């Protein structure tokens, strides 16, 4: 089974702090994604990566950056956390091409106070 | 552009009754369509997908979905609901013209199955 893990299930940070969310997948998938999930808005794509050191902006990249130094690991960085970044963050991965579903991690619920 | 709409925020059904969770999509050409389920404090789990071929797709946990091209819909169905089916359901669409596997999700529908 594909396994996508995220470094924390729950995280509480203060406004202005730098926050790192880590995601690791064990299926050698090329593509990895970061979403945020908010009630009534569904999942919104923040960034995705289709290869090591490659990244593409999603729909809501402002206030976020990403890093992919190794194929299995995709990090989401909040340079200076703000209260409006309080949300559920979901990481996913998939094979690069073809009609394949995305596999999701358990999510990180981030609260910024 | 591609998008998906789930017109119902909430669906309530009694255990044993059939359930339907609605999804409509907008994408140029032939879409790939997906359903995911999310249980409380968990990530999304894949249920089923439509790629091509038979319009009725069967998936995990007894769920099925019907692709209707003329109505641009992909409704999720189950003949007999269980209390354990209570969860948040997401429909998603991908345009196969793009190779980045970018997927668009609906806002989600909360299904509650009452005993």
Short mmCIF file of C-alpha atoms in Angstrom, two decimals, chain A residues 9-10 31 33 35 37 40-43 45 48 59 90 94-102 104-106, chain B residues 32 34 36 38 40-46 49 51 88 90 94 99-108:
data_model
loop_
_atom_site.label_atom_id
_atom_site.label_comp_id
_atom_site.label_asym_id
_atom_site.label_seq_id
_atom_site.Cartn_x
_atom_site.Cartn_y
_atom_site.Cartn_z
CA UNK A 9 -1.02 15.72 13.11
CA UNK A 10 -1.54 18.86 15.19
CA UNK A 31 4.26 14.20 -8.33
CA UNK A 33 1.06 18.21 -3.81
CA UNK A 35 -3.40 21.46 -0.31
CA UNK A 37 -8.66 22.36 3.41
CA UNK A 40 -17.03 25.09 2.56
CA UNK A 41 -14.04 25.62 0.29
CA UNK A 42 -12.90 22.05 -0.25
CA UNK A 43 -9.27 21.49 -1.10
CA UNK A 45 -3.89 23.62 -4.22
CA UNK A 48 2.89 20.98 -6.46
CA UNK A 59 -4.14 28.45 -6.77
CA UNK A 90 -2.97 17.84 3.25
CA UNK A 94 0.74 10.34 -7.49
CA UNK A 95 2.42 8.86 -10.53
CA UNK A 96 3.31 11.55 -13.01
CA UNK A 97 1.18 10.66 -16.00
CA UNK A 98 -2.01 8.80 -16.56
CA UNK A 99 -5.42 8.59 -14.93
CA UNK A 100 -4.13 7.83 -11.46
CA UNK A 101 -5.64 8.86 -8.19
CA UNK A 102 -3.77 10.91 -5.63
CA UNK A 104 -3.18 11.52 0.71
CA UNK A 105 -1.46 11.82 4.03
CA UNK A 106 -3.45 12.08 7.28
CA UNK B 32 -11.09 11.90 -15.46
CA UNK B 34 -12.82 10.76 -8.92
CA UNK B 36 -12.82 10.50 -2.27
CA UNK B 38 -12.70 11.71 4.42
CA UNK B 40 -12.94 12.76 10.89
CA UNK B 41 -9.37 13.95 11.39
CA UNK B 42 -8.11 11.81 8.54
CA UNK B 43 -6.78 12.38 5.05
CA UNK B 44 -8.76 11.64 1.92
CA UNK B 45 -9.24 8.05 0.82
CA UNK B 46 -9.83 7.13 -2.81
CA UNK B 49 -12.75 6.82 -10.62
CA UNK B 51 -11.60 7.13 -16.99
CA UNK B 88 -17.23 13.99 4.11
CA UNK B 90 -15.28 14.96 -2.28
CA UNK B 94 -8.77 16.16 -13.87
CA UNK B 99 0.12 16.00 -17.76
CA UNK B 100 0.69 17.48 -14.37
CA UNK B 101 -2.03 15.46 -12.64
CA UNK B 102 -3.49 18.69 -11.33
CA UNK B 103 -6.83 17.84 -9.81
CA UNK B 104 -9.74 20.10 -8.90
CA UNK B 105 -11.89 19.24 -5.90
CA UNK B 106 -15.42 20.16 -5.01
CA UNK B 107 -16.27 21.80 -1.71
CA UNK B 108 -17.38 18.52 -0.21
#
